[in-house]
Tab-separated table of C-alpha atoms in Angstrom:
chain	number	residue	atom	x	y	z
A	94	UNK	CA	0.000	0.000	0.000
A	95	UNK	CA	1.172	3.401	-0.468
A	96	UNK	CA	2.688	5.146	2.539
A	97	UNK	CA	2.107	8.703	3.341
A	98	UNK	CA	5.106	10.858	2.656
A	99	UNK	CA	7.345	11.432	5.622
A	100	UNK	CA	6.185	8.379	7.664
A	101	UNK	CA	7.617	4.846	8.115
A	102	UNK	CA	6.002	1.690	9.304
A	103	UNK	CA	7.816	-0.608	11.911
A	104	UNK	CA	7.232	-4.331	11.807
A	105	UNK	CA	6.407	-6.438	14.935
A	106	UNK	CA	9.781	-8.188	14.773
A	107	UNK	CA	11.463	-4.870	15.245
A	108	UNK	CA	9.681	-4.213	18.506
A	109	UNK	CA	10.488	-7.685	19.882
A	110	UNK	CA	14.152	-7.218	19.086
A	111	UNK	CA	14.200	-3.777	20.642
A	112	UNK	CA	12.707	-5.068	23.910
A	113	UNK	CA	15.288	-7.834	24.127
A	114	UNK	CA	18.121	-5.390	23.684
A	115	UNK	CA	16.752	-3.182	26.471
A	116	UNK	CA	16.607	-6.123	28.862
A	117	UNK	CA	20.188	-7.142	28.057
A	118	UNK	CA	21.372	-3.586	28.517
A	119	UNK	CA	19.740	-3.334	31.929
A	120	UNK	CA	21.337	-6.628	32.940
A	121	UNK	CA	24.746	-5.457	31.826
A	122	UNK	CA	24.418	-2.124	33.601
A	123	UNK	CA	22.734	-3.275	36.803
A	124	UNK	CA	23.369	-6.941	37.398
A	125	UNK	CA	26.691	-7.591	35.737
A	126	UNK	CA	28.772	-5.242	37.980
A	127	UNK	CA	27.596	-7.138	41.036
A	128	UNK	CA	28.549	-10.415	39.368
A	129	UNK	CA	31.997	-9.312	38.387
A	130	UNK	CA	32.788	-6.873	41.218
A	131	UNK	CA	36.415	-6.664	42.291
A	132	UNK	CA	37.911	-8.017	45.574
A	133	UNK	CA	35.721	-7.574	48.604
A	134	UNK	CA	36.586	-4.446	50.581
A	135	UNK	CA	38.496	-5.442	53.737
A	136	UNK	CA	37.762	-3.558	56.969
A	137	UNK	CA	40.335	-0.898	57.738
A	138	UNK	CA	41.623	-2.686	60.848
A	139	UNK	CA	42.527	-5.905	58.959
A	140	UNK	CA	46.262	-6.189	58.281
A	141	UNK	CA	47.794	-7.465	55.075
A	142	UNK	CA	49.182	-10.462	56.897
A	143	UNK	CA	45.686	-11.422	58.005
A	144	UNK	CA	44.553	-11.203	54.452
A	145	UNK	CA	47.382	-13.458	53.312
A	146	UNK	CA	46.535	-15.940	56.115
A	147	UNK	CA	43.064	-16.221	54.730
A	148	UNK	CA	44.019	-16.708	51.151
A	149	UNK	CA	40.750	-17.961	49.875
A	150	UNK	CA	38.764	-15.308	51.763
A	151	UNK	CA	40.922	-12.394	50.596
A	152	UNK	CA	40.912	-13.392	46.908
A	153	UNK	CA	37.424	-13.293	45.395
A	154	UNK	CA	36.364	-16.413	43.579
A	155	UNK	CA	36.618	-16.343	39.802
A	156	UNK	CA	33.288	-16.191	38.168
A	157	UNK	CA	33.197	-18.386	35.150
A	158	UNK	CA	32.441	-16.697	31.902
A	159	UNK	CA	28.890	-17.111	30.915
A	160	UNK	CA	26.944	-16.286	27.896
A	161	UNK	CA	24.916	-13.440	29.307
A	162	UNK	CA	22.597	-13.626	26.440
A	163	UNK	CA	21.521	-17.087	27.479
A	164	UNK	CA	20.967	-16.402	31.301
A	165	UNK	CA	17.589	-15.320	32.412
A	166	UNK	CA	17.412	-12.182	34.514
A	167	UNK	CA	15.827	-14.014	37.494
A	168	UNK	CA	18.563	-16.635	37.659
A	169	UNK	CA	21.290	-14.035	37.384
A	170	UNK	CA	19.880	-11.921	40.249
A	171	UNK	CA	19.480	-14.867	42.672
A	172	UNK	CA	23.111	-16.085	42.330
A	173	UNK	CA	24.494	-12.617	42.852
A	174	UNK	CA	22.628	-12.140	46.160
A	175	UNK	CA	23.919	-15.460	47.571
A	176	UNK	CA	27.483	-14.607	46.607
A	177	UNK	CA	27.142	-11.139	48.097
A	178	UNK	CA	25.873	-12.579	51.381
A	179	UNK	CA	28.789	-15.007	51.564
A	180	UNK	CA	31.313	-12.232	50.995
A	181	UNK	CA	29.608	-10.021	53.558
A	182	UNK	CA	29.825	-12.821	56.119
A	183	UNK	CA	33.484	-13.324	55.204
A	184	UNK	CA	34.188	-9.677	55.954
A	185	UNK	CA	32.555	-10.045	59.387
A	186	UNK	CA	34.592	-13.186	60.013
A	187	UNK	CA	37.843	-11.428	59.114
A	188	UNK	CA	36.977	-8.461	61.318
A	189	UNK	CA	36.134	-10.748	64.248
A	190	UNK	CA	39.274	-12.800	63.636
A	191	UNK	CA	41.518	-9.758	63.817
A	192	UNK	CA	39.743	-8.610	66.981
A	193	UNK	CA	40.315	-12.009	68.621
A	194	UNK	CA	43.965	-12.179	67.602
A	195	UNK	CA	44.563	-8.676	68.915
A	196	UNK	CA	42.988	-9.947	72.129
A	197	UNK	CA	45.526	-12.806	72.275
A	198	UNK	CA	43.285	-15.634	71.121
A	199	UNK	CA	46.268	-17.398	69.559
A	200	UNK	CA	47.629	-17.745	73.128
A	201	UNK	CA	44.567	-18.368	75.235
A	202	UNK	CA	42.358	-20.118	72.666
A	203	UNK	CA	43.991	-23.512	73.137
A	204	UNK	CA	42.287	-26.874	73.027
A	205	UNK	CA	41.916	-27.169	76.806
A	206	UNK	CA	38.384	-25.843	76.409
A	207	UNK	CA	36.214	-26.390	73.366
A	208	UNK	CA	35.928	-24.803	70.909
A	209	UNK	CA	39.553	-23.828	70.486
A	210	UNK	CA	40.875	-21.115	68.253
A	211	UNK	CA	42.287	-23.844	66.018
A	212	UNK	CA	38.783	-25.298	65.681
A	213	UNK	CA	37.523	-21.929	64.509
A	214	UNK	CA	40.386	-21.572	62.002
A	215	UNK	CA	39.694	-25.039	60.654
A	216	UNK	CA	36.045	-24.107	60.136
A	217	UNK	CA	37.199	-20.913	58.429
A	218	UNK	CA	39.431	-22.892	56.045
A	219	UNK	CA	36.487	-25.118	55.158
A	220	UNK	CA	34.260	-22.114	54.482
A	221	UNK	CA	37.010	-20.476	52.370
A	222	UNK	CA	37.368	-23.610	50.288
A	223	UNK	CA	33.633	-23.561	49.603
A	224	UNK	CA	33.717	-19.990	48.446
A	225	UNK	CA	36.672	-20.897	46.215
A	226	UNK	CA	34.400	-23.495	44.632
A	227	UNK	CA	31.659	-20.859	44.323
A	228	UNK	CA	29.469	-22.790	46.756
A	229	UNK	CA	28.242	-19.530	48.177
A	230	UNK	CA	25.286	-20.859	50.131
A	231	UNK	CA	27.404	-23.517	51.906
A	232	UNK	CA	30.180	-20.969	52.377
A	233	UNK	CA	27.709	-18.667	54.148
A	234	UNK	CA	26.726	-21.506	56.478
A	235	UNK	CA	30.389	-22.117	57.179
A	236	UNK	CA	31.065	-18.451	57.938
A	237	UNK	CA	28.077	-18.397	60.271
A	238	UNK	CA	29.565	-21.411	62.042
A	239	UNK	CA	32.916	-19.608	62.317
A	240	UNK	CA	31.221	-16.530	63.779
A	241	UNK	CA	29.465	-18.764	66.298
A	242	UNK	CA	32.789	-20.354	67.246
A	243	UNK	CA	34.357	-16.922	67.604
A	244	UNK	CA	31.508	-15.855	69.857
A	245	UNK	CA	31.967	-18.976	71.978
A	246	UNK	CA	35.674	-18.210	72.237
A	247	UNK	CA	34.950	-14.678	73.393
A	248	UNK	CA	32.455	-15.768	75.991
A	249	UNK	CA	34.806	-18.488	77.296
A	250	UNK	CA	37.491	-16.059	78.451
A	251	UNK	CA	36.464	-16.135	82.100
A	252	UNK	CA	36.266	-19.913	82.065
A	253	UNK	CA	39.632	-20.127	80.327
A	254	UNK	CA	41.181	-17.710	82.841
A	255	UNK	CA	39.926	-19.796	85.739
A	256	UNK	CA	41.172	-22.981	84.065
A	257	UNK	CA	44.596	-21.463	83.352
A	258	UNK	CA	44.971	-20.226	86.922
A	259	UNK	CA	43.837	-23.565	88.316
A	260	UNK	CA	46.277	-25.464	86.109
A	261	UNK	CA	49.103	-23.066	86.961
A	262	UNK	CA	48.453	-23.371	90.685
A	263	UNK	CA	48.289	-27.154	90.395
A	264	UNK	CA	51.705	-27.122	88.716
A	265	UNK	CA	53.057	-24.843	91.452
A	266	UNK	CA	51.754	-27.238	94.087
A	267	UNK	CA	54.209	-29.834	92.753
A	268	UNK	CA	56.855	-27.122	92.137
A	269	UNK	CA	56.811	-27.679	88.363
A	270	UNK	CA	57.716	-24.151	87.344
A	271	UNK	CA	58.194	-24.852	83.610
A	272	UNK	CA	54.728	-26.409	83.456
A	273	UNK	CA	53.145	-23.602	85.464
A	274	UNK	CA	54.602	-20.752	83.404
A	275	UNK	CA	52.536	-21.270	80.193
A	276	UNK	CA	49.332	-21.419	82.199
A	277	UNK	CA	50.039	-18.109	83.916
A	278	UNK	CA	51.112	-16.601	80.604
A	279	UNK	CA	47.766	-17.658	79.178
A	280	UNK	CA	46.020	-16.139	82.196
A	281	UNK	CA	47.917	-12.880	81.645
A	282	UNK	CA	46.919	-12.931	77.972
A	283	UNK	CA	43.320	-13.017	79.165
A	284	UNK	CA	43.753	-10.519	82.018
A	285	UNK	CA	47.075	-8.630	81.622
A	286	UNK	CA	46.678	-6.675	84.882
A	287	UNK	CA	45.693	-9.588	87.059
A	288	UNK	CA	47.979	-9.607	90.135
A	289	UNK	CA	47.453	-13.284	90.893
A	290	UNK	CA	48.606	-14.250	87.431
A	291	UNK	CA	51.598	-11.898	87.652
A	292	UNK	CA	52.475	-13.380	91.024
A	293	UNK	CA	52.114	-16.858	89.538
A	294	UNK	CA	54.781	-16.066	86.948
A	295	UNK	CA	57.142	-14.892	89.701
A	296	UNK	CA	56.446	-17.982	91.784
A	297	UNK	CA	56.987	-20.246	88.779
A	298	UNK	CA	60.476	-18.776	88.283
A	299	UNK	CA	61.369	-19.566	91.915
A	300	UNK	CA	59.798	-23.032	91.900
A	301	UNK	CA	62.971	-24.982	90.893
A	302	UNK	CA	64.973	-23.395	93.711
A	303	UNK	CA	62.180	-24.110	96.175
A	304	UNK	CA	62.104	-27.700	94.936
A	305	UNK	CA	65.801	-28.073	95.775
A	306	UNK	CA	65.330	-26.562	99.238
A	307	UNK	CA	62.406	-28.855	99.981
A	308	UNK	CA	64.443	-31.882	98.895
A	309	UNK	CA	67.332	-30.690	101.080
A	310	UNK	CA	65.008	-30.264	104.051
A	311	UNK	CA	63.655	-33.794	103.660
A	312	UNK	CA	67.193	-35.236	103.445
A	313	UNK	CA	68.264	-33.510	106.666
A	314	UNK	CA	65.098	-34.555	108.458
A	315	UNK	CA	65.596	-38.159	107.389
A	316	UNK	CA	69.154	-37.972	108.715
A	317	UNK	CA	67.831	-36.646	112.040
A	318	UNK	CA	69.250	-33.133	111.661
A	319	UNK	CA	65.999	-31.280	112.182
A	320	UNK	CA	67.713	-27.921	112.773
A	321	UNK	CA	69.209	-27.883	109.276
A	322	UNK	CA	65.973	-29.301	107.903
A	323	UNK	CA	64.060	-26.409	109.465
A	324	UNK	CA	66.533	-23.949	107.977
A	325	UNK	CA	65.950	-25.402	104.492
A	326	UNK	CA	62.157	-25.302	104.840
A	327	UNK	CA	62.315	-21.743	106.144
A	328	UNK	CA	64.467	-20.802	103.151
A	329	UNK	CA	61.782	-22.172	100.835
A	330	UNK	CA	59.129	-20.346	102.823
A	331	UNK	CA	61.073	-17.080	102.469
A	332	UNK	CA	61.321	-17.482	98.710
A	333	UNK	CA	57.607	-18.245	98.355
A	334	UNK	CA	55.458	-17.534	101.415
A	335	UNK	CA	52.430	-18.859	99.538
A	336	UNK	CA	53.846	-22.368	99.120
A	337	UNK	CA	51.883	-24.140	101.816
A	338	UNK	CA	54.015	-27.281	102.073
A	339	UNK	CA	57.129	-25.350	103.102
A	340	UNK	CA	55.089	-23.445	105.682
A	341	UNK	CA	53.590	-26.652	107.052
A	342	UNK	CA	56.961	-28.406	107.286
A	343	UNK	CA	58.639	-25.401	108.866
A	344	UNK	CA	55.836	-25.057	111.417
A	345	UNK	CA	55.919	-28.789	112.209
A	346	UNK	CA	59.697	-28.883	112.718
A	347	UNK	CA	59.640	-25.623	114.678
A	348	UNK	CA	57.185	-27.213	117.095
A	349	UNK	CA	59.372	-30.310	117.375
A	350	UNK	CA	62.447	-28.173	118.072
A	351	UNK	CA	60.573	-26.100	120.636
A	352	UNK	CA	59.453	-29.277	122.381
A	353	UNK	CA	62.997	-30.628	122.297
A	354	UNK	CA	64.606	-27.426	123.571
A	355	UNK	CA	61.995	-27.036	126.289
A	356	UNK	CA	62.488	-30.616	127.438
A	357	UNK	CA	66.267	-30.175	127.473
A	358	UNK	CA	65.981	-26.966	129.502
A	359	UNK	CA	63.665	-28.592	132.059
A	360	UNK	CA	65.967	-31.619	132.353
A	361	UNK	CA	68.982	-29.361	132.849
A	362	UNK	CA	67.074	-27.439	135.523
A	363	UNK	CA	66.192	-30.577	137.460
A	364	UNK	CA	69.721	-31.912	137.218
A	365	UNK	CA	71.162	-28.638	138.511
A	366	UNK	CA	68.668	-28.568	141.395
A	367	UNK	CA	69.591	-32.110	142.391
A	368	UNK	CA	73.284	-31.120	142.249
A	369	UNK	CA	72.503	-28.044	144.346
A	370	UNK	CA	73.811	-25.825	141.537
A	371	UNK	CA	71.007	-23.348	141.908
A	372	UNK	CA	72.490	-20.518	139.832
A	373	UNK	CA	72.865	-22.901	136.915
A	374	UNK	CA	69.356	-24.202	137.552
A	375	UNK	CA	68.049	-20.637	137.423
A	376	UNK	CA	69.666	-20.043	134.015
A	377	UNK	CA	68.256	-23.274	132.590
A	378	UNK	CA	64.804	-22.483	133.921
A	379	UNK	CA	64.945	-19.026	132.359
A	380	UNK	CA	65.644	-20.680	128.996
A	381	UNK	CA	62.609	-22.901	129.482
A	382	UNK	CA	60.478	-19.925	130.546
A	383	UNK	CA	61.293	-18.022	127.352
A	384	UNK	CA	60.090	-21.017	125.333
A	385	UNK	CA	56.881	-21.602	127.326
A	386	UNK	CA	56.199	-18.698	129.683
A	387	UNK	CA	52.898	-20.047	130.996
A	388	UNK	CA	53.888	-23.666	131.548
A	389	UNK	CA	52.745	-24.739	135.072
A	390	UNK	CA	56.013	-26.490	135.879
A	391	UNK	CA	57.910	-23.212	135.497
A	392	UNK	CA	56.389	-21.794	138.682
A	393	UNK	CA	56.906	-25.081	140.529
A	394	UNK	CA	60.583	-25.311	139.582
A	395	UNK	CA	61.110	-21.644	140.399
A	396	UNK	CA	59.764	-22.304	143.902
A	397	UNK	CA	62.088	-25.301	144.255
A	398	UNK	CA	65.065	-23.238	143.183
A	399	UNK	CA	64.133	-20.452	145.596
A	400	UNK	CA	63.760	-22.916	148.427
A	401	UNK	CA	66.979	-24.668	147.507
A	402	UNK	CA	68.892	-21.404	147.339
A	403	UNK	CA	67.522	-20.431	150.753
A	404	UNK	CA	68.512	-23.749	152.236
A	405	UNK	CA	71.919	-23.446	150.677
A	406	UNK	CA	72.305	-19.912	152.037
A	407	UNK	CA	71.210	-21.050	155.494
A	408	UNK	CA	73.644	-23.942	155.405
A	409	UNK	CA	76.472	-21.638	154.363
A	410	UNK	CA	75.603	-19.195	157.144
A	411	UNK	CA	75.414	-22.028	159.676
A	412	UNK	CA	78.918	-23.090	158.700
A	413	UNK	CA	80.175	-19.527	158.981
A	414	UNK	CA	78.541	-19.124	162.394
A	415	UNK	CA	80.075	-22.345	163.698
A	416	UNK	CA	83.457	-21.301	162.320
A	417	UNK	CA	83.126	-17.935	164.078
A	418	UNK	CA	82.214	-19.645	167.336
A	419	UNK	CA	85.213	-21.915	167.085
A	420	UNK	CA	87.373	-18.847	166.528
A	421	UNK	CA	85.616	-17.217	169.523
A	422	UNK	CA	84.531	-14.386	167.232
A	423	UNK	CA	81.200	-14.061	168.931
A	424	UNK	CA	80.050	-10.821	167.297
A	425	UNK	CA	80.567	-12.324	163.842
A	426	UNK	CA	78.695	-15.473	164.907
A	427	UNK	CA	75.763	-13.363	166.067
A	428	UNK	CA	75.620	-11.623	162.651
A	429	UNK	CA	75.550	-14.957	160.823
A	430	UNK	CA	72.752	-16.277	163.020
A	431	UNK	CA	70.783	-13.058	162.479
A	432	UNK	CA	70.982	-13.562	158.701
A	433	UNK	CA	69.696	-17.108	159.075
A	434	UNK	CA	66.771	-15.908	161.192
A	435	UNK	CA	65.990	-13.246	158.538
A	436	UNK	CA	65.649	-16.040	155.956
A	437	UNK	CA	63.884	-18.506	158.238
A	438	UNK	CA	62.547	-16.955	161.469
A	439	UNK	CA	61.875	-20.370	162.989
A	440	UNK	CA	65.299	-21.885	162.295
A	441	UNK	CA	65.928	-23.544	165.685
A	442	UNK	CA	69.696	-23.891	165.405
A	443	UNK	CA	70.010	-20.187	164.584
A	444	UNK	CA	67.865	-19.119	167.527
A	445	UNK	CA	69.801	-21.304	169.964
A	446	UNK	CA	73.118	-20.396	168.408
A	447	UNK	CA	72.430	-16.694	168.645
A	448	UNK	CA	71.520	-17.003	172.344
A	449	UNK	CA	74.701	-18.914	173.023
A	450	UNK	CA	76.871	-16.529	170.996
A	451	UNK	CA	75.320	-13.491	172.640
A	452	UNK	CA	76.098	-14.941	176.125
A	453	UNK	CA	79.713	-15.616	175.234
A	454	UNK	CA	80.067	-12.282	173.480
A	455	UNK	CA	78.842	-10.405	176.551
A	456	UNK	CA	81.118	-12.341	178.926
A	457	UNK	CA	84.084	-12.010	176.617
A	458	UNK	CA	83.503	-8.257	176.212
A	459	UNK	CA	83.384	-7.749	179.977
A	460	UNK	CA	86.576	-9.722	180.535
A	461	UNK	CA	88.341	-7.814	177.795
A	462	UNK	CA	87.089	-4.517	179.184
A	463	UNK	CA	88.623	-5.166	182.622
A	464	UNK	CA	91.839	-6.339	181.036
A	465	UNK	CA	91.965	-3.148	178.968
A	466	UNK	CA	91.216	-0.989	182.047
A	467	UNK	CA	92.881	-2.668	185.046
A	468	UNK	CA	92.746	0.555	187.110
A	469	UNK	CA	89.036	0.029	187.515
A	470	UNK	CA	89.849	-2.996	189.645
A	471	UNK	CA	91.180	-0.707	192.347
A	472	UNK	CA	87.613	0.320	193.120
A	473	UNK	CA	85.646	-2.124	195.246
A	474	UNK	CA	82.472	-2.159	193.108
A	475	UNK	CA	84.164	-2.817	189.751
A	476	UNK	CA	86.487	-5.322	191.406
A	477	UNK	CA	83.499	-7.141	192.871
A	478	UNK	CA	81.848	-7.262	189.433
A	479	UNK	CA	85.089	-8.436	187.878
A	480	UNK	CA	85.145	-11.310	190.361
A	481	UNK	CA	81.597	-12.254	189.288
A	482	UNK	CA	82.588	-12.131	185.608
A	483	UNK	CA	85.592	-14.264	186.376
A	484	UNK	CA	83.452	-16.801	188.207
A	485	UNK	CA	81.081	-16.984	185.197
A	486	UNK	CA	83.985	-17.517	182.833
A	487	UNK	CA	85.468	-20.204	185.041
A	488	UNK	CA	82.096	-21.929	185.259
A	489	UNK	CA	81.850	-22.485	181.473
A	490	UNK	CA	82.792	-25.953	180.420
A	491	UNK	CA	82.856	-25.138	176.672
A	492	UNK	CA	84.811	-21.905	176.817
A	493	UNK	CA	87.494	-21.553	174.202
A	494	UNK	CA	91.201	-21.022	174.706
A	495	UNK	CA	90.928	-17.266	174.176
A	496	UNK	CA	88.336	-16.831	176.899
A	497	UNK	CA	90.272	-19.085	179.248
A	498	UNK	CA	93.435	-17.080	178.675
A	499	UNK	CA	91.613	-13.803	179.204
A	500	UNK	CA	89.960	-15.118	182.351
A	501	UNK	CA	93.352	-16.134	183.674
A	502	UNK	CA	94.675	-12.659	182.899
A	503	UNK	CA	91.714	-11.062	184.680
A	504	UNK	CA	92.301	-13.263	187.692
A	505	UNK	CA	95.876	-12.021	187.858
A	506	UNK	CA	94.735	-8.419	187.599
A	507	UNK	CA	92.199	-8.880	190.370
A	508	UNK	CA	94.824	-10.507	192.552
A	509	UNK	CA	97.243	-7.692	191.839
A	510	UNK	CA	94.547	-5.138	192.586
A	511	UNK	CA	93.974	-6.750	195.969
A	512	UNK	CA	97.702	-6.886	196.929
A	513	UNK	CA	98.990	-3.773	198.795
A	514	UNK	CA	101.986	-1.946	197.340
A	515	UNK	CA	104.541	0.294	199.150
A	516	UNK	CA	104.000	4.054	199.221
A	517	UNK	CA	106.517	6.561	200.709
A	518	UNK	CA	105.238	9.965	201.839
A	519	UNK	CA	107.662	12.856	202.427
A	520	UNK	CA	106.796	16.239	203.975
A	521	UNK	CA	108.254	19.162	205.996
A	522	UNK	CA	106.921	18.280	209.440
A	523	UNK	CA	104.511	21.252	209.339
A	524	UNK	CA	101.958	20.178	206.797
A	525	UNK	CA	98.932	18.163	207.847
A	526	UNK	CA	98.500	15.242	205.405
A	527	UNK	CA	95.277	13.371	204.633
A	528	UNK	CA	94.865	10.557	202.085
A	529	UNK	CA	91.226	10.352	201.028
A	530	UNK	CA	89.469	7.054	201.737
A	531	UNK	CA	92.628	5.848	203.537
A	532	UNK	CA	93.591	7.836	206.663
A	533	UNK	CA	94.509	11.209	208.238
A	534	UNK	CA	98.265	11.010	208.665
A	535	UNK	CA	99.007	14.398	210.379
A	536	UNK	CA	102.401	16.062	210.066
A	537	UNK	CA	105.425	14.015	209.096
A	538	UNK	CA	108.779	14.116	207.513
A	539	UNK	CA	108.669	10.680	205.849
A	540	UNK	CA	106.416	7.684	206.173
A	541	UNK	CA	105.903	4.413	204.294
A	542	UNK	CA	102.447	2.901	203.773
A	543	UNK	CA	101.103	-0.250	202.107
A	544	UNK	CA	98.226	0.568	199.806
A	545	UNK	CA	96.275	-1.467	197.279
A	546	UNK	CA	96.998	-0.496	193.696
A	547	UNK	CA	94.812	2.271	192.438
A	548	UNK	CA	94.428	6.016	192.236
A	549	UNK	CA	94.504	8.109	195.392
A	550	UNK	CA	94.228	11.758	196.418
A	551	UNK	CA	96.487	13.265	199.101
A	552	UNK	CA	95.765	16.718	200.581
A	553	UNK	CA	98.205	18.826	202.588
A	554	UNK	CA	97.172	21.782	204.739
A	555	UNK	CA	99.032	24.309	206.977
A	556	UNK	CA	97.794	27.344	208.787
A	557	UNK	CA	98.589	30.508	206.801
A	558	UNK	CA	99.412	28.535	203.648
A	559	UNK	CA	97.473	27.484	200.652
A	560	UNK	CA	96.370	23.794	200.664
A	561	UNK	CA	98.113	21.341	198.375
A	562	UNK	CA	96.282	18.520	196.487
A	563	UNK	CA	98.125	15.654	194.792
A	564	UNK	CA	96.656	12.772	192.725
A	565	UNK	CA	98.829	9.687	192.547
A	566	UNK	CA	98.671	6.080	191.367
A	567	UNK	CA	99.768	3.016	193.233
A	568	UNK	CA	100.726	0.511	190.522
A	569	UNK	CA	99.990	-3.186	190.569
A	570	UNK	CA	103.677	-4.072	190.408
A	571	UNK	CA	106.203	-3.904	193.183
A	572	UNK	CA	107.575	-0.513	192.172
A	573	UNK	CA	107.814	1.831	195.232
A	574	UNK	CA	105.754	4.968	194.903
A	575	UNK	CA	107.233	8.184	196.510
A	576	UNK	CA	105.031	11.247	197.134
A	577	UNK	CA	106.222	14.633	198.501
A	578	UNK	CA	103.586	16.946	199.849
A	579	UNK	CA	104.289	20.398	201.444
A	580	UNK	CA	102.397	23.628	201.805
A	581	UNK	CA	104.774	26.399	200.722
A	582	UNK	CA	102.549	29.136	199.355
A	583	UNK	CA	101.587	31.630	202.065
A	584	UNK	CA	98.212	33.164	202.040
């Protein structure tokens, strides 16, 4: 048919072809970039080494060339979404992996508690291999499993810390420092500031030395040298105060040594008491008291020592008193007996001895006094008393040689005092002479008298003259005494 000028007519085939081209173009522009997108963008905090470690995850799978003209748009869109999900999950896995490794998971994520970090890496390798084979749906399941394992690892940190500390302490209990160290290192990887874990590392370093000291202590104890054994256990305790076994052994041996030393001190005290070595007993008891101040036997033994020392002192004083009596040192004997009575007021021998010594001391003093002052014997009263003293001395059957000698000397003095001695009086024939307590002699030129030894007073008087007074002594020997008495001074 004829066509109007200026117009064209399009056939149906043209429109079908045009629609197909539009669809292909949309697919190329919209869908194809997602299918052939470059390597998945890695989070900023993922290092290159981590990417290399996860080879299959870092390198995007190769999409096989397809004849785009033959794929339907629905099929093409579905595969791209699955692949995109898998790659998105991979990115999350890599991010979580880096976070765990920065947190020390390579150290603390061991196989002691499931799942381990190695288990998670194995699951990651499996998922990576699936994505390499373009099994995106199965790869996504694998990445989800890896994320779950990572989550379990994160939530197991407290449990792992407790397990590491428990294992480390168990190794320290048997002084296996090399075995304890990794456990405490793992604990520090989980909690870097934990003081118990830090202390565990220090203790683990000292463990071998403590082991040697403990072995040394056991050897000495087996050999019976508990002092050196205690020193070894105390050395171990100083190195590690928290190691209970060294503390227990040191405490046990210290108690044994205390018991031994206390028993030795008590035995030494008793032996010294029995030997009457009371000063030594006192020193031994003081040693025992320092070990056990409140022990009841301390007070009992102290009382025995006190009593023994008193008895010993009394015995020594008794010997001194007897020795003084034998030496006729009666004043010294009295002092010794007084000391005994001060210790024991009812000591019979001291009471009797003091009475006896006092009697002898008084008698001896009186005898010695008359011997020292024989002129007193010229007076009747002292001479009479001297005779009584002499009779008392002679009447003692147990008087010593000194008292006997002094009594004999007193007897001689009394006899001499009672024996008249010659006295010659000379005068001028004008002077009246009187001897007091003897006689009035009148005037004389010379006259001899017999007078008992002693002191006398002669008085001469004459009318118109001043009286004359003369004191003279008649000695106890036979020496003649001459006295001249004259009144020559006129009034």
